[in-house]
mmCIF file of C-alpha atoms in Angstrom:
data_model
loop_
_atom_site.group_PDB
_atom_site.id
_atom_site.type_symbol
_atom_site.label_atom_id
_atom_site.label_comp_id
_atom_site.label_asym_id
_atom_site.label_seq_id
_atom_site.Cartn_x
_atom_site.Cartn_y
_atom_site.Cartn_z
ATOM 1 C CA UNK A 15 43.809 76.054 114.845
ATOM 2 C CA UNK A 16 43.016 73.614 117.976
ATOM 3 C CA UNK A 17 43.600 70.416 116.643
ATOM 4 C CA UNK A 18 47.075 71.765 116.136
ATOM 5 C CA UNK A 19 47.245 72.998 119.681
ATOM 6 C CA UNK A 20 46.305 69.847 120.794
ATOM 7 C CA UNK A 21 48.673 68.034 118.476
ATOM 8 C CA UNK A 22 51.822 69.807 119.694
ATOM 9 C CA UNK A 23 50.573 69.998 123.688
ATOM 10 C CA UNK A 24 50.239 66.314 123.164
ATOM 11 C CA UNK A 25 53.479 65.681 121.723
ATOM 12 C CA UNK A 26 55.161 68.399 124.144
ATOM 13 C CA UNK A 27 53.463 66.206 127.063
ATOM 14 C CA UNK A 28 54.812 62.861 125.972
ATOM 15 C CA UNK A 29 58.166 64.125 125.566
ATOM 16 C CA UNK A 30 58.407 65.742 128.731
ATOM 17 C CA UNK A 31 56.906 62.234 130.328
ATOM 18 C CA UNK A 32 59.635 60.243 128.313
ATOM 19 C CA UNK A 33 62.201 62.778 130.032
ATOM 20 C CA UNK A 34 60.983 62.769 133.469
ATOM 21 C CA UNK A 35 59.595 59.312 134.010
ATOM 22 C CA UNK A 36 63.472 57.786 132.304
ATOM 23 C CA UNK A 37 65.707 55.718 134.990
ATOM 24 C CA UNK A 38 68.216 57.979 133.988
ATOM 25 C CA UNK A 39 68.736 60.682 136.691
ATOM 26 C CA UNK A 40 68.146 64.012 135.048
ATOM 27 C CA UNK A 41 69.435 66.279 137.773
ATOM 28 C CA UNK A 42 65.998 68.377 137.583
ATOM 29 C CA UNK A 43 64.175 69.002 141.704
ATOM 30 C CA UNK A 44 62.495 71.914 140.699
ATOM 31 C CA UNK A 45 60.747 73.049 137.896
ATOM 32 C CA UNK A 46 59.724 76.582 136.509
ATOM 33 C CA UNK A 47 57.353 77.703 133.585
ATOM 34 C CA UNK A 48 57.257 81.435 132.535
ATOM 35 C CA UNK A 49 53.541 81.886 131.096
ATOM 36 C CA UNK A 50 50.211 80.507 132.362
ATOM 37 C CA UNK A 51 48.206 80.440 129.398
ATOM 38 C CA UNK A 52 47.159 76.944 128.167
ATOM 39 C CA UNK A 53 50.659 75.730 127.193
ATOM 40 C CA UNK A 54 52.255 76.650 130.256
ATOM 41 C CA UNK A 55 49.741 75.051 132.328
ATOM 42 C CA UNK A 56 49.911 71.941 130.380
ATOM 43 C CA UNK A 57 53.980 71.960 130.911
ATOM 44 C CA UNK A 58 53.411 72.610 134.501
ATOM 45 C CA UNK A 59 50.581 70.025 135.457
ATOM 46 C CA UNK A 60 53.001 67.550 133.339
ATOM 47 C CA UNK A 61 56.009 68.031 135.360
ATOM 48 C CA UNK A 62 54.202 67.892 138.702
ATOM 49 C CA UNK A 63 52.255 65.296 138.129
ATOM 50 C CA UNK A 64 54.484 62.659 135.905
ATOM 51 C CA UNK A 65 57.767 64.028 137.499
ATOM 52 C CA UNK A 66 56.400 64.662 140.846
ATOM 53 C CA UNK A 67 58.465 67.451 140.730
ATOM 54 C CA UNK A 68 57.665 71.161 142.692
ATOM 55 C CA UNK A 69 56.632 73.554 139.779
ATOM 56 C CA UNK A 70 56.455 77.107 140.039
ATOM 57 C CA UNK A 71 54.385 78.619 137.014
ATOM 58 C CA UNK A 72 54.966 82.558 136.510
ATOM 59 C CA UNK A 73 52.800 84.975 134.934
ATOM 60 C CA UNK A 74 53.117 89.064 134.839
ATOM 61 C CA UNK A 75 49.346 89.327 135.188
ATOM 62 C CA UNK A 76 47.694 88.117 138.291
ATOM 63 C CA UNK A 77 44.389 87.442 136.624
ATOM 64 C CA UNK A 78 46.475 85.066 134.485
ATOM 65 C CA UNK A 79 47.680 83.379 137.097
ATOM 66 C CA UNK A 80 44.740 82.896 138.780
ATOM 67 C CA UNK A 81 42.998 81.470 135.538
ATOM 68 C CA UNK A 82 45.820 78.954 134.997
ATOM 69 C CA UNK A 83 44.852 77.561 138.665
ATOM 70 C CA UNK A 84 41.520 77.199 137.744
ATOM 71 C CA UNK A 85 42.429 75.736 134.944
ATOM 72 C CA UNK A 86 44.809 72.935 136.675
ATOM 73 C CA UNK A 87 42.422 72.301 139.033
ATOM 74 C CA UNK A 88 39.716 71.511 136.342
ATOM 75 C CA UNK A 89 42.195 69.287 134.081
ATOM 76 C CA UNK A 90 42.872 67.075 137.580
ATOM 77 C CA UNK A 91 39.308 66.785 138.322
ATOM 78 C CA UNK A 92 38.885 65.466 135.185
ATOM 79 C CA UNK A 93 41.337 63.258 135.472
ATOM 80 C CA UNK A 94 39.988 61.939 139.034
ATOM 81 C CA UNK A 95 36.456 61.812 137.345
ATOM 82 C CA UNK A 96 37.992 59.410 134.601
ATOM 83 C CA UNK A 97 39.691 57.469 136.832
ATOM 84 C CA UNK A 98 43.227 58.626 135.389
ATOM 85 C CA UNK A 99 44.195 59.618 138.742
ATOM 86 C CA UNK A 100 42.929 59.175 142.587
ATOM 87 C CA UNK A 101 41.878 62.068 144.485
ATOM 88 C CA UNK A 102 45.185 61.760 146.556
ATOM 89 C CA UNK A 103 47.328 62.092 143.184
ATOM 90 C CA UNK A 104 45.320 64.640 142.518
ATOM 91 C CA UNK A 105 46.002 66.479 145.697
ATOM 92 C CA UNK A 106 49.433 66.020 145.670
ATOM 93 C CA UNK A 107 50.141 67.075 142.596
ATOM 94 C CA UNK A 108 48.157 70.462 143.020
ATOM 95 C CA UNK A 109 50.493 70.622 146.559
ATOM 96 C CA UNK A 110 53.640 70.499 144.341
ATOM 97 C CA UNK A 111 52.708 73.674 142.310
ATOM 98 C CA UNK A 112 52.978 77.478 143.105
ATOM 99 C CA UNK A 113 51.907 80.106 141.164
ATOM 100 C CA UNK A 114 53.574 83.743 141.233
ATOM 101 C CA UNK A 115 53.875 86.793 139.249
ATOM 102 C CA UNK A 116 57.614 87.795 139.565
ATOM 103 C CA UNK A 117 60.373 85.769 137.728
ATOM 104 C CA UNK A 118 62.462 86.120 140.827
ATOM 105 C CA UNK A 119 60.705 83.246 142.312
ATOM 106 C CA UNK A 120 62.599 81.048 139.757
ATOM 107 C CA UNK A 121 65.599 82.075 141.102
ATOM 108 C CA UNK A 122 66.440 78.230 142.595
ATOM 109 C CA UNK A 123 64.806 76.278 140.056
ATOM 110 C CA UNK A 124 66.750 73.543 137.968
ATOM 111 C CA UNK A 125 64.809 73.781 134.519
ATOM 112 C CA UNK A 126 62.599 76.661 133.274
ATOM 113 C CA UNK A 127 60.715 76.641 130.252
ATOM 114 C CA UNK A 128 59.499 80.163 128.763
ATOM 115 C CA UNK A 129 55.930 79.310 127.255
ATOM 116 C CA UNK A 130 54.844 82.886 126.494
ATOM 117 C CA UNK A 131 52.918 84.368 123.650
ATOM 118 C CA UNK A 132 54.953 84.205 120.276
ATOM 119 C CA UNK A 133 56.309 87.627 120.652
ATOM 120 C CA UNK A 134 60.214 87.546 119.503
ATOM 121 C CA UNK A 135 60.914 90.694 122.236
ATOM 122 C CA UNK A 136 58.963 89.211 124.636
ATOM 123 C CA UNK A 137 60.728 86.328 124.740
ATOM 124 C CA UNK A 138 64.213 87.960 124.443
ATOM 125 C CA UNK A 139 63.541 90.199 127.663
ATOM 126 C CA UNK A 140 62.134 86.816 129.793
ATOM 127 C CA UNK A 141 65.220 84.716 128.677
ATOM 128 C CA UNK A 142 67.888 87.555 129.512
ATOM 129 C CA UNK A 143 65.876 88.357 132.756
ATOM 130 C CA UNK A 144 65.908 84.864 133.371
ATOM 131 C CA UNK A 145 69.844 84.135 132.628
ATOM 132 C CA UNK A 146 70.400 87.254 135.347
ATOM 133 C CA UNK A 147 67.954 85.624 138.090
ATOM 134 C CA UNK A 148 68.646 81.795 137.486
ATOM 135 C CA UNK A 149 72.020 80.131 138.318
ATOM 136 C CA UNK A 150 74.199 79.483 135.725
ATOM 137 C CA UNK A 151 73.552 75.798 135.358
ATOM 138 C CA UNK A 152 69.995 76.205 134.712
ATOM 139 C CA UNK A 153 68.409 75.036 131.721
ATOM 140 C CA UNK A 154 66.285 77.524 129.922
ATOM 141 C CA UNK A 155 64.078 76.225 127.489
ATOM 142 C CA UNK A 156 61.582 78.072 124.767
ATOM 143 C CA UNK A 157 58.225 76.851 123.641
ATOM 144 C CA UNK A 158 58.096 78.536 120.615
ATOM 145 C CA UNK A 159 56.459 77.329 117.274
ATOM 146 C CA UNK A 160 56.851 80.215 114.874
ATOM 147 C CA UNK A 161 60.231 82.098 115.870
ATOM 148 C CA UNK A 162 63.555 80.245 115.201
ATOM 149 C CA UNK A 163 64.877 79.435 118.309
ATOM 150 C CA UNK A 164 68.283 80.717 116.938
ATOM 151 C CA UNK A 165 67.094 84.467 117.347
#
């Protein structure tokens, strides 16, 4: 339900905010997200806004990437409207985000979150591809609520 989604996204944003705003060095200088739905867009926005990291958000479909771009612009505009951020922060945040359709665009990131639909085979294919594309020291994470991460 929508309430469950909002609660999950809020929890994820709080966790990411704590991680990225901690004074401890985390070694992450480039962030990637696979999946440009609501969750992927929210994760990417949090990393770009809170951690001020360059973010690459990838989806296999260009129309999904375009929708994510429009949604992020809307979310940032709403934050400006509510005076949570100023115009300069909105612009800086949006400039940190790159949108694409190829997993190879993630080859230089330090941390990748897979946030695609709850399809175990799709998640396996993506994680396997990321394992080949990214450096051995990259952190690969999965956003899943109904599939055991051990699978």
